[in-house]
Short mmCIF file of C-alpha atoms and ligand atoms in Angstrom, two decimals:
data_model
loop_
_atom_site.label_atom_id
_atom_site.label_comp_id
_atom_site.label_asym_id
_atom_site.label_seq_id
_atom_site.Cartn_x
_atom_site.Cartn_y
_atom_site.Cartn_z
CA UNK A 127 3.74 33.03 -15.78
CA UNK A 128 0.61 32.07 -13.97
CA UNK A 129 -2.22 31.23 -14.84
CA UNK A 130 -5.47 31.48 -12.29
CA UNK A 131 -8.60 29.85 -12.59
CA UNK A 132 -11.75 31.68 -10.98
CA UNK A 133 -13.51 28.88 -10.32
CA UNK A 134 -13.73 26.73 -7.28
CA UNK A 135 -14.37 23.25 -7.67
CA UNK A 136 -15.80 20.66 -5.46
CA UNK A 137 -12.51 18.64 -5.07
CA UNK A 138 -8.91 18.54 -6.26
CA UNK A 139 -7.29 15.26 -5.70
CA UNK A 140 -3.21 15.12 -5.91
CA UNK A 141 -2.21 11.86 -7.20
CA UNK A 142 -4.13 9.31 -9.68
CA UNK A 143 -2.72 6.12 -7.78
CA UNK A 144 -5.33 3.84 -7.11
CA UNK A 145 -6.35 5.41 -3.89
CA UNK A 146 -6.55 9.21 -5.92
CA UNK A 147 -8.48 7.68 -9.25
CA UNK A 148 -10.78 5.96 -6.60
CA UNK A 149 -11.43 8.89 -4.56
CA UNK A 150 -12.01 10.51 -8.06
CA UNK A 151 -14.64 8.04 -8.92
CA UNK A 152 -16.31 8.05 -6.16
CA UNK A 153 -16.80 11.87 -5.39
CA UNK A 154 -17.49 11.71 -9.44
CA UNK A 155 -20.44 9.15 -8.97
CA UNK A 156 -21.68 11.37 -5.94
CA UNK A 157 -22.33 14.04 -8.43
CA UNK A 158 -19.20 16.25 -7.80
CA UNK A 159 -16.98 19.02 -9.47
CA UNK A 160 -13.29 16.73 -9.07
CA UNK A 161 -10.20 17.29 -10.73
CA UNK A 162 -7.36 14.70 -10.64
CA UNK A 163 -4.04 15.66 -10.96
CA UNK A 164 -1.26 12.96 -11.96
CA UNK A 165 2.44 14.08 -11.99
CA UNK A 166 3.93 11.78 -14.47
CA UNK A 167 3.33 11.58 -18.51
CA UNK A 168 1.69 8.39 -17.87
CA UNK A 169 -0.64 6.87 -15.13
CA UNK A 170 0.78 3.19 -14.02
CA UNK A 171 3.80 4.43 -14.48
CA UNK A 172 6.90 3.81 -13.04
CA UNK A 173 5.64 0.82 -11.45
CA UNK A 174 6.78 -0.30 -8.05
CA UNK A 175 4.73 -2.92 -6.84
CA UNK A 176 4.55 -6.42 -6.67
CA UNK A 177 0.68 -6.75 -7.92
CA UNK A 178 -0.05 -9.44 -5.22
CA UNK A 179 -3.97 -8.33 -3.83
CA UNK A 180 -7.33 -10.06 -2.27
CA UNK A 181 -10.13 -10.64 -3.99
CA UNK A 182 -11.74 -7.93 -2.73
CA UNK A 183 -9.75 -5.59 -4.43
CA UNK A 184 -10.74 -7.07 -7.97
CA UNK A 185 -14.59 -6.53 -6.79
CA UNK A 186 -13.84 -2.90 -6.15
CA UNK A 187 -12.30 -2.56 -9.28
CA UNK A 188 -13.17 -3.03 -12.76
CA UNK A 189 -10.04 -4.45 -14.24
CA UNK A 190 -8.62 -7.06 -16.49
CA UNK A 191 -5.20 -6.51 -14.83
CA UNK A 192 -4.58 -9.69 -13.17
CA UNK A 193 -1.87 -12.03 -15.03
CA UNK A 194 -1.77 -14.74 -12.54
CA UNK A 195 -3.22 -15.81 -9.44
CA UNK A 196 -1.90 -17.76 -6.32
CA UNK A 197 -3.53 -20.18 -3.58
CA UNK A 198 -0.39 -21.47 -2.03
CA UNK A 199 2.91 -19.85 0.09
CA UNK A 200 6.08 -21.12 0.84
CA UNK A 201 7.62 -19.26 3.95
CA UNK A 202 11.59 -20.08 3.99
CA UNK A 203 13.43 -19.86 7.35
CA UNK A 204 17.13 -18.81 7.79
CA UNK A 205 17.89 -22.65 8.05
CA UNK A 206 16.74 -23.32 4.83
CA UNK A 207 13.75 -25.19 6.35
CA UNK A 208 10.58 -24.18 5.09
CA UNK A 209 6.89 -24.32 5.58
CA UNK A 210 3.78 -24.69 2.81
CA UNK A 211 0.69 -23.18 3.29
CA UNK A 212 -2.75 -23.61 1.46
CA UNK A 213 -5.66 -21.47 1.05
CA UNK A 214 -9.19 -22.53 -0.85
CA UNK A 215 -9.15 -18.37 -1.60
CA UNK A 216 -6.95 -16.67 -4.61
CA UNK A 217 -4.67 -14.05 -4.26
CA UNK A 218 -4.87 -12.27 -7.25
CA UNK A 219 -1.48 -11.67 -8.74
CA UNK A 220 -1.83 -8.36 -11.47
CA UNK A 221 -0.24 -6.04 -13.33
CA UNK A 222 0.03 -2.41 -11.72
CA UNK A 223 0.18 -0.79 -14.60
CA UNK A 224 -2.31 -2.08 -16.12
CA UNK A 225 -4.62 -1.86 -13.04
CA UNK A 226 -3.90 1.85 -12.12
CA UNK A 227 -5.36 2.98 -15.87
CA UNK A 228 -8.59 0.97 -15.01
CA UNK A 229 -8.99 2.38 -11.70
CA UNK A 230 -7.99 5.84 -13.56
CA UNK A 231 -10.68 4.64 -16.50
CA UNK A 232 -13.85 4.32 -13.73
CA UNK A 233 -12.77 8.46 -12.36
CA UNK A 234 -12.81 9.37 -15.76
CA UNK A 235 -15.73 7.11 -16.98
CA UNK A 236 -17.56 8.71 -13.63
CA UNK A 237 -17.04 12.48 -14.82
CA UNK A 238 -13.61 13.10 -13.47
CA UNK A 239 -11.28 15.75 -14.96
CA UNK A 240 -8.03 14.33 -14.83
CA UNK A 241 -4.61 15.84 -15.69
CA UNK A 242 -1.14 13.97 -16.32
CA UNK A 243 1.95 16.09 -16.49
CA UNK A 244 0.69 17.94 -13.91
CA UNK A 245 3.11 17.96 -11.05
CA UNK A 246 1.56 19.82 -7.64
CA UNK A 247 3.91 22.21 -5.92
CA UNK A 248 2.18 23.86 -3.41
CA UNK A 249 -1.03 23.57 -1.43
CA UNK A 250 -2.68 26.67 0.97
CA UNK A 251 -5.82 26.59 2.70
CA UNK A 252 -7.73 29.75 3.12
CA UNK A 253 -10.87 30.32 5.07
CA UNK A 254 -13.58 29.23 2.13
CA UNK A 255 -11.28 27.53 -0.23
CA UNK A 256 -7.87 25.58 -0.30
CA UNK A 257 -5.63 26.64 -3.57
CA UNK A 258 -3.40 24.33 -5.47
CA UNK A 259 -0.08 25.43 -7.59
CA UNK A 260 0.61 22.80 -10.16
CA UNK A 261 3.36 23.22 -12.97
CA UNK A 262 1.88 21.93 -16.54
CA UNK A 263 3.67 22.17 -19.40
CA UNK A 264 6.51 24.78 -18.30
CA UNK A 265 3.82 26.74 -16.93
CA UNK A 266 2.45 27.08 -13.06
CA UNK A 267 -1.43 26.63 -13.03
CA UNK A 268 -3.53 28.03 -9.91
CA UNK A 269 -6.72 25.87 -8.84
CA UNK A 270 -8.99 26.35 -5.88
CA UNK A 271 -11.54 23.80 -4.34
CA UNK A 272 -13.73 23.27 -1.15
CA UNK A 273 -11.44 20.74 -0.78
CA UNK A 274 -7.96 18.92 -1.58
CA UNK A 275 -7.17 15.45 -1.12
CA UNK A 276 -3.68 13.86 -0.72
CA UNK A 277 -3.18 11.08 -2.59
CA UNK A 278 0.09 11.13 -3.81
CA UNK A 279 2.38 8.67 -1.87
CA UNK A 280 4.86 8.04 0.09
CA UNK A 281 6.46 11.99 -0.36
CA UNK A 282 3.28 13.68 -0.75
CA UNK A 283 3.08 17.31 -1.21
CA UNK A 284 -0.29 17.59 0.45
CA UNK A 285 1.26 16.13 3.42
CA UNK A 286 4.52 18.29 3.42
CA UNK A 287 2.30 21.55 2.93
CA UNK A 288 -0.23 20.94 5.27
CA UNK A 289 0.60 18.49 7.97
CA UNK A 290 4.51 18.76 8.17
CA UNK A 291 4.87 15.17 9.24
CA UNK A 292 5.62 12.26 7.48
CA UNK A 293 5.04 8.40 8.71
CA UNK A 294 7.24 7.04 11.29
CA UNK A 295 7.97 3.64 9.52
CA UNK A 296 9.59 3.23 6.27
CA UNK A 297 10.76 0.17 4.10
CA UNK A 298 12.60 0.83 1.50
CA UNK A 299 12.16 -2.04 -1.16
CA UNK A 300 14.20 -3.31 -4.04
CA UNK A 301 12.51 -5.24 -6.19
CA UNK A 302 13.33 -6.33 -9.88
CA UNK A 303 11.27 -8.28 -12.79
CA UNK A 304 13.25 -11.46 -13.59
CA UNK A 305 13.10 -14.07 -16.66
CA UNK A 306 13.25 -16.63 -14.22
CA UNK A 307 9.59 -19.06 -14.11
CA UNK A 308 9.05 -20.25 -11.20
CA UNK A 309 8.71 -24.16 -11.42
CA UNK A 310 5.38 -23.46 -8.58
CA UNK A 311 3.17 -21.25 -10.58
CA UNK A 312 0.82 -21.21 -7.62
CA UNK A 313 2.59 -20.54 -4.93
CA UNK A 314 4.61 -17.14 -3.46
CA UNK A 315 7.90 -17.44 -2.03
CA UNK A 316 8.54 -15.52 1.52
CA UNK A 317 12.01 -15.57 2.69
CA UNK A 318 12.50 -14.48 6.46
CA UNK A 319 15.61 -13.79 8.60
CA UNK A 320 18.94 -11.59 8.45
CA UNK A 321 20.35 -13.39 5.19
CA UNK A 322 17.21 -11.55 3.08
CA UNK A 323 16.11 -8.63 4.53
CA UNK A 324 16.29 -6.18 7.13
CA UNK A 325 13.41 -6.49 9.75
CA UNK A 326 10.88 -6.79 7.08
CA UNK A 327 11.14 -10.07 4.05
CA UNK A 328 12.24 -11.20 0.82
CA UNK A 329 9.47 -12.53 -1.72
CA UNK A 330 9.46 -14.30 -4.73
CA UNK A 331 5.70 -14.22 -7.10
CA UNK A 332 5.71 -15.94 -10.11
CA UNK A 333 3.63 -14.62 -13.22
CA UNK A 334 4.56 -16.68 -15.82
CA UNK A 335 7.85 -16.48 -17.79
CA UNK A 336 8.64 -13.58 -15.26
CA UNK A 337 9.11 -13.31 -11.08
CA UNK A 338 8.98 -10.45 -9.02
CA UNK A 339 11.59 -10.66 -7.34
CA UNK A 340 12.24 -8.17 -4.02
CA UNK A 341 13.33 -7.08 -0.44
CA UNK A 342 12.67 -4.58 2.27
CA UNK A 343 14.16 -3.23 4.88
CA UNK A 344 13.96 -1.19 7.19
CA UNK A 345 17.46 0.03 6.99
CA UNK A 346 18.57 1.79 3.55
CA UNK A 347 20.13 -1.32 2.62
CA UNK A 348 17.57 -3.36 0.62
CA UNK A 349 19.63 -3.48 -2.26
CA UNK A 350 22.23 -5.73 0.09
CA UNK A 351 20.03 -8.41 0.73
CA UNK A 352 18.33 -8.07 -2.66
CA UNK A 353 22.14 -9.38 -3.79
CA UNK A 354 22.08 -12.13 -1.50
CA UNK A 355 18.06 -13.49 -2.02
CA UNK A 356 18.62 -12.96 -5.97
CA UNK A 357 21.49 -15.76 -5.73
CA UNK A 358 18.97 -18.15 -5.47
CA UNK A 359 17.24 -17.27 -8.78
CA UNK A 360 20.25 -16.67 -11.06
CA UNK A 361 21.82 -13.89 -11.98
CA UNK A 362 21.95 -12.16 -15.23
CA UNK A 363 18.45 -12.32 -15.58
CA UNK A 364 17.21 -9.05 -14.17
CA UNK A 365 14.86 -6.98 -17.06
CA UNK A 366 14.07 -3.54 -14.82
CA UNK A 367 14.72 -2.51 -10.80
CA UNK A 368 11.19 -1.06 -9.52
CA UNK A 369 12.02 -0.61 -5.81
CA UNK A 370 10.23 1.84 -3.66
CA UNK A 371 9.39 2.82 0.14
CA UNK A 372 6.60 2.13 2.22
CA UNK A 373 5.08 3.54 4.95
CA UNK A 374 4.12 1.07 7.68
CA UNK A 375 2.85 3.68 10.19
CA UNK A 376 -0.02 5.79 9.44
CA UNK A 377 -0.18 9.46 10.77
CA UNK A 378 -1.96 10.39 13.79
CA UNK A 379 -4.10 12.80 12.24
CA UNK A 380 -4.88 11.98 8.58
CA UNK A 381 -7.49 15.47 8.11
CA UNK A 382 -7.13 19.18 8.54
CA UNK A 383 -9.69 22.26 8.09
CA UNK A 384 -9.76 21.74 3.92
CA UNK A 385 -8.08 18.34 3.18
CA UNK A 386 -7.24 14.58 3.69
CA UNK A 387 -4.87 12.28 3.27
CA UNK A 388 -5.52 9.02 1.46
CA UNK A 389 -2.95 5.38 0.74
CA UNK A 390 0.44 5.87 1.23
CA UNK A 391 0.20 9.84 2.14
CA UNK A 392 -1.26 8.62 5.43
CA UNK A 393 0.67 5.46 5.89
CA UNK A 394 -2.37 3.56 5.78
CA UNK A 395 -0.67 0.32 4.53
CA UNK A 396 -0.82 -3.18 5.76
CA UNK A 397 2.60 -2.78 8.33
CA UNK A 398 2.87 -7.00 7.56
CA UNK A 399 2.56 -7.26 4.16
CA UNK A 400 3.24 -3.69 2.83
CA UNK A 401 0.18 -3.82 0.70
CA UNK A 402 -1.42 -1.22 0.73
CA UNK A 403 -3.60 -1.26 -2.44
CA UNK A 404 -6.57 -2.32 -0.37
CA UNK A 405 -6.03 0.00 2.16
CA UNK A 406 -5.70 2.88 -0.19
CA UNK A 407 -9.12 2.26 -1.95
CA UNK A 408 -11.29 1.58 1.51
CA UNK A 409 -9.46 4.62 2.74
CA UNK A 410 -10.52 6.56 -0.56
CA UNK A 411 -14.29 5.25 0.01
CA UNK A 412 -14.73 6.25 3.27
CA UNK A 413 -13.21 10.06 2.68
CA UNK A 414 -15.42 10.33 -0.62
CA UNK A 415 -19.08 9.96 1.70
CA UNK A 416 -17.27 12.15 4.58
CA UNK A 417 -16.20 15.05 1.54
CA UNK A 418 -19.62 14.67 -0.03
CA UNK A 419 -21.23 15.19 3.29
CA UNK A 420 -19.09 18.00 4.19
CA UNK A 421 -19.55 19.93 0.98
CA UNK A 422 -23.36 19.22 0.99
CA UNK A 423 -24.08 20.45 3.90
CA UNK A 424 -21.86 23.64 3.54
CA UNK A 425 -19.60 22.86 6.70
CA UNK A 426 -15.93 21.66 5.40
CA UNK A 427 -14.37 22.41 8.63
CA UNK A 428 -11.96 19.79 10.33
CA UNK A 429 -14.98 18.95 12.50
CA UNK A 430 -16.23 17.65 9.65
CA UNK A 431 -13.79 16.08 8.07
CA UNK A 432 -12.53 14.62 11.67
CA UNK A 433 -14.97 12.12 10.60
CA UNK A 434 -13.01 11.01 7.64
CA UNK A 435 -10.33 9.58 10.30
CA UNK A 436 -13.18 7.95 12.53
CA UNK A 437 -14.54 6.26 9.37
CA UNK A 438 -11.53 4.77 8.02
CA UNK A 439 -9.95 3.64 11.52
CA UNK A 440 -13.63 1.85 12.21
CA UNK A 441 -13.13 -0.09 9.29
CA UNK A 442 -9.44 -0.96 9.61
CA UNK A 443 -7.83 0.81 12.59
CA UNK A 444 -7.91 -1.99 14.71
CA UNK A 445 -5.96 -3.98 12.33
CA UNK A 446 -3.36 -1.52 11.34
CA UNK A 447 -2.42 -0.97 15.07
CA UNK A 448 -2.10 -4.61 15.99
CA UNK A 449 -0.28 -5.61 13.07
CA UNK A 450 1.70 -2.65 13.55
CA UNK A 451 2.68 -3.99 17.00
CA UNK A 452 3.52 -7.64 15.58
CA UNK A 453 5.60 -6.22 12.88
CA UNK A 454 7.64 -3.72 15.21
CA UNK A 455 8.37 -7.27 17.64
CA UNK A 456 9.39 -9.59 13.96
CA UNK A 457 11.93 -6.80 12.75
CA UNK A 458 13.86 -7.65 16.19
CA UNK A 459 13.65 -11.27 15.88
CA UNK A 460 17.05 -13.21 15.44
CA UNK A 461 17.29 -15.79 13.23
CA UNK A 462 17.56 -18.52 15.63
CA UNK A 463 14.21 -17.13 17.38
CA UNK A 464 12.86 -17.31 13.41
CA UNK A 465 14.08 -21.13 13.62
CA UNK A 466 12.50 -21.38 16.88
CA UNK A 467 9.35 -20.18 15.63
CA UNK A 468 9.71 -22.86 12.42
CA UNK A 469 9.46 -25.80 15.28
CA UNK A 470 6.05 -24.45 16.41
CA UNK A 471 4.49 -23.10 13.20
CA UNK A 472 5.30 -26.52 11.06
CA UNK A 473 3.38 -28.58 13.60
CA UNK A 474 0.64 -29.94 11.35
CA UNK A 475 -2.08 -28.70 13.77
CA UNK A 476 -0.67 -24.91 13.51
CA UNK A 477 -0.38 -24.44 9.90
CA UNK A 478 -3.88 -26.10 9.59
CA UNK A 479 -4.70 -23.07 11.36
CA UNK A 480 -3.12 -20.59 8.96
CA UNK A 481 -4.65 -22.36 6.49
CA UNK A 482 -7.81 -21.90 7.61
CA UNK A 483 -7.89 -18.37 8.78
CA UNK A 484 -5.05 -16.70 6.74
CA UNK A 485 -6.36 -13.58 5.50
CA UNK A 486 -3.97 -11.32 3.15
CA UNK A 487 -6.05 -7.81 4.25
CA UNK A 488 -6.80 -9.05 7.68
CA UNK A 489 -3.82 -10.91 9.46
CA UNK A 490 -4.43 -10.07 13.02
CA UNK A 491 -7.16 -12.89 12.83
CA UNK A 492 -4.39 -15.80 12.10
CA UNK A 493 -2.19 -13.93 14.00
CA UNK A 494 -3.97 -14.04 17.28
CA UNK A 495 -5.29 -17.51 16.42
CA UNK A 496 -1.99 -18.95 16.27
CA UNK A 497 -0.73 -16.90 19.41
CA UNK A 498 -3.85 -18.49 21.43
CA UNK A 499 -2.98 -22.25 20.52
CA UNK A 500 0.86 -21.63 20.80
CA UNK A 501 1.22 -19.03 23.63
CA UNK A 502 4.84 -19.72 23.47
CA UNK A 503 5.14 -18.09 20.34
CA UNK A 504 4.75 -14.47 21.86
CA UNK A 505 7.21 -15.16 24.35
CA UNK A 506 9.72 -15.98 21.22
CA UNK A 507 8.32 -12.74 19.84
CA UNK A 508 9.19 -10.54 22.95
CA UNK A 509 12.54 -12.27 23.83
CA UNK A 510 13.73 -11.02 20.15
CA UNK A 511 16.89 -12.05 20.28
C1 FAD B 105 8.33 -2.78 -4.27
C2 FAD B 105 6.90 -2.61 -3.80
C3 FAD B 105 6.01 -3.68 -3.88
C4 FAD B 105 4.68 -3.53 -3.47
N1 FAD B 105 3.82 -4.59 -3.61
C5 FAD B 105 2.53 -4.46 -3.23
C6 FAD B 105 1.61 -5.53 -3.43
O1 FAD B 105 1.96 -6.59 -3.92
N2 FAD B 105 0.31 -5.34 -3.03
C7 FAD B 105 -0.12 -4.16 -2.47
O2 FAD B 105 -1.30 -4.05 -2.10
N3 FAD B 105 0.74 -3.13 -2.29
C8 FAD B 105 2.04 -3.23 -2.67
N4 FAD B 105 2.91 -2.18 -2.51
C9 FAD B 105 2.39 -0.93 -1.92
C10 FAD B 105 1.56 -0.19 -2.96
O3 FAD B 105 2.31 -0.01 -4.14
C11 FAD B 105 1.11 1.17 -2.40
O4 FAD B 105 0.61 1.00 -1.10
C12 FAD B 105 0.05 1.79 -3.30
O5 FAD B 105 0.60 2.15 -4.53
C13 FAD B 105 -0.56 3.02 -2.64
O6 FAD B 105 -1.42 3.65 -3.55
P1 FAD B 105 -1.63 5.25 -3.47
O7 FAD B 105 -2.57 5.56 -4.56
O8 FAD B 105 -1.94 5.62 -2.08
O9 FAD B 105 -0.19 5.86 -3.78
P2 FAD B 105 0.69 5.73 -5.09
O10 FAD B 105 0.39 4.48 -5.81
O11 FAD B 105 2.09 6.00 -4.66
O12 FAD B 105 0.17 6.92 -6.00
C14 FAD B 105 0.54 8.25 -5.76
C15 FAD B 105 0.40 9.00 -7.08
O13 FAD B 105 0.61 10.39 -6.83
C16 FAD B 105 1.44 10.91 -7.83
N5 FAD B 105 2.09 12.10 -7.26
C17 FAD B 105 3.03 12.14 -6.30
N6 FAD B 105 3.40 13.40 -6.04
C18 FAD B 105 2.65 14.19 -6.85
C19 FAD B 105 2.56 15.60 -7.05
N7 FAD B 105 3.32 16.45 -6.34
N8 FAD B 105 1.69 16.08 -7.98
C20 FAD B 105 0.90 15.22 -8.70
N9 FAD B 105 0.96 13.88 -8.57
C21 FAD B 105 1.81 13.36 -7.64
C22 FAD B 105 2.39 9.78 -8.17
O14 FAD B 105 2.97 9.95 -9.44
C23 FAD B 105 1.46 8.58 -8.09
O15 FAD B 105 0.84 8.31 -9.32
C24 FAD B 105 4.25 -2.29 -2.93
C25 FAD B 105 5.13 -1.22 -2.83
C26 FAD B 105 6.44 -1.37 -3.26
C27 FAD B 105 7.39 -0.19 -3.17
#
């Protein structure tokens, strides 16, 4: 049976992640009509995430989800040798569930409608309105808005429907919550090379009596070297497997004539790190003041929300495509060029330097830092092998 609403509403974002409750908040603080609509019973849930984010993050958000906070990593080379670095700043180690009902909490708190159970199956855009199909409760509900945003992930719908494209670059990650506690309670663990992962790393973040303990790879094989990295913690241990995939490519065109894609839909993610928390929210704030514009002014067009993509890649374009470029030339590298690299980075001068310019949501800075006093470095990185 369906059921049609007559009504168009400002906005209709797909997906209360953090980058969809943010984009609800904001549109919601700008005065507008915005629905939310969640596809799972609860929001947070399943989680697949390490927690590990900036600062900044906690001042966009008003959360009490962090559990534990780091200053320090240790990176791990295939030979076993290993480097330490040091940072004044904290990386904020949280709880995702926890986090994603706050960020949830300000839409709502900010006027928000917001729907769980609510699982969008189909968008269309017509000329003055773009309809959404969601299935509720055994029943299909119809919605139209000036607008729809995509914020649902990785294998979003709004993507599928509209753009029929998908990111280039996927990790697939396998992660699991162990009863291990890390004797370093201030420090991540990074392991790098062929033993741990496939092109991408293995981590280890300690929050308390539990560690997040994971892999990616670019291959479908994560679980593999999840097998091998885990040896090192112990086995029987494991208390839940929350793997996922990430996009580490973002789409060339992240707007059409009635929508946008936010976070993961896009693939704007940190291609380095995988994080893409941050990303997701800035992304979020600069579509809300191009969809307020647009609506305010009567023009939603994709002239108008063209500017949506110009925003977003002004504020972090420039760092998505380097480190995209840096992390396409370390998934090649062998681990005897990793052990080469070891020799340069652990000079004392060098990881002074990533010390002092390490930036979790900016790397390119370090990056090129370190590339400028150790030139030899990007030869390593373009040999590969
Ligand atoms: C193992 C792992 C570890 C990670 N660790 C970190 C980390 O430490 N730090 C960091 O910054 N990032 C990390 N990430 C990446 C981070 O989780 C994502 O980048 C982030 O969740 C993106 O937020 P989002 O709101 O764009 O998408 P999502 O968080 O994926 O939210 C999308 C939402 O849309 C909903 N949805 C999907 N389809 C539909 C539909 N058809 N109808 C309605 N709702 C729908 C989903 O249920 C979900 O709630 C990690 C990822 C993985 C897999």
């Amino acid at each position: 049976m369906n059921f049609y609403e007559d009504s168009v509403r400002d906005v209709i974002v797909v997906g209360a992640g953090p980058s969809g409750s943010y984009m609800g908040y904001s549109l919601s603080k700008m005065g507008h009509d915005v629905l939310i609509l969640e596809e799972h019973r609860e929001v947070g849930k399943p989680v697949e995430c390490t927690g590990l984010v900036s600062e900044r993050v906690m001042k966009l958000v008003n959360t009490k989800a962090e559990t534990n906070y780091v200053t320090g990593a240790s990176i791990i080379f295939p030979g076993r040798s290993s480097i330490h670095i040091e940072k004044t700043e904290k990386t904020i180690v949280m709880d995702r569930d926890h986090f994603d009902k706050d960020v949830a909490g300000m839409a709502i708190g900010a006027g928000s409608d917001f729907s769980i159970n609510s699982r969008v199956i189909s968008v269309k855009e017509h000329e003055d309105h773009v309809s959404v199909k969601y299935r509720k409760d055994g029943r299909i509900v119809e919605e139209n808005a000036s607008v729809v945003v995509g914020a649902d992930g990785i294998n979003s719908v709004v993507r599928k429907e509209l753009y029929g494209t998908r990111p280039s670059r996927i990790v697939s990650a396998y992660q699991v919550d162990s009863a291990y506690s890390m004797e370093d309670q201030r420090s991540v663990e990074v392991y790098l090379g062929s033993g741990t992962s496939g092109g991408f790393f293995g981590w280890a973040t300690p929050s308390g009596d539990l560690t997040k303990i994971g892999t990616g790879s670019l291959f479908p094989t994560a679980r593999k070297f999840f097998e091998r990295l885990n040896r090192n913690f112990g086995s029987n241990r494991i208390l839940g497997i929350n793997g996922g995939a990430i996009p580490i490519s973002y789409l060339k065109r992240t707007y059409s004539n009635r929508s946008i894609l936010v976070g993961d839909a896009a693939g704007i993610v940190k291609p380095l790190s995988g994080g893409g928390i941050y990303t997701g929210i800035v992304s979020s704030k600069c579509g809300a003041g191009v969809i307020s514009r647009a609506i305010e002014n009567g023009s939603v067009n994709s002239k108008s929300l063209s500017l949506y993509q110009k925003s977003w890649r002004s504020e972090l374009g420039k760092e998505l495509w380097f480190d995209g470029i840096i992390q396409k030339l370390f998934s090649s590298l062998s681990d005897r060029t990793f052990d080469r690299l070891y020799r340069v980075i652990s000079r004392p001068e060098i990881t002074e330097l990533i010390n002092r310019k390490g930036d979790i949501d900016y790397p390119s800075k370090v990056v090129l830092s370190v590339i400028l006093r150790s030139p030899e470095i990007l030869a390593y990185l373009l040999a590969g092998k």
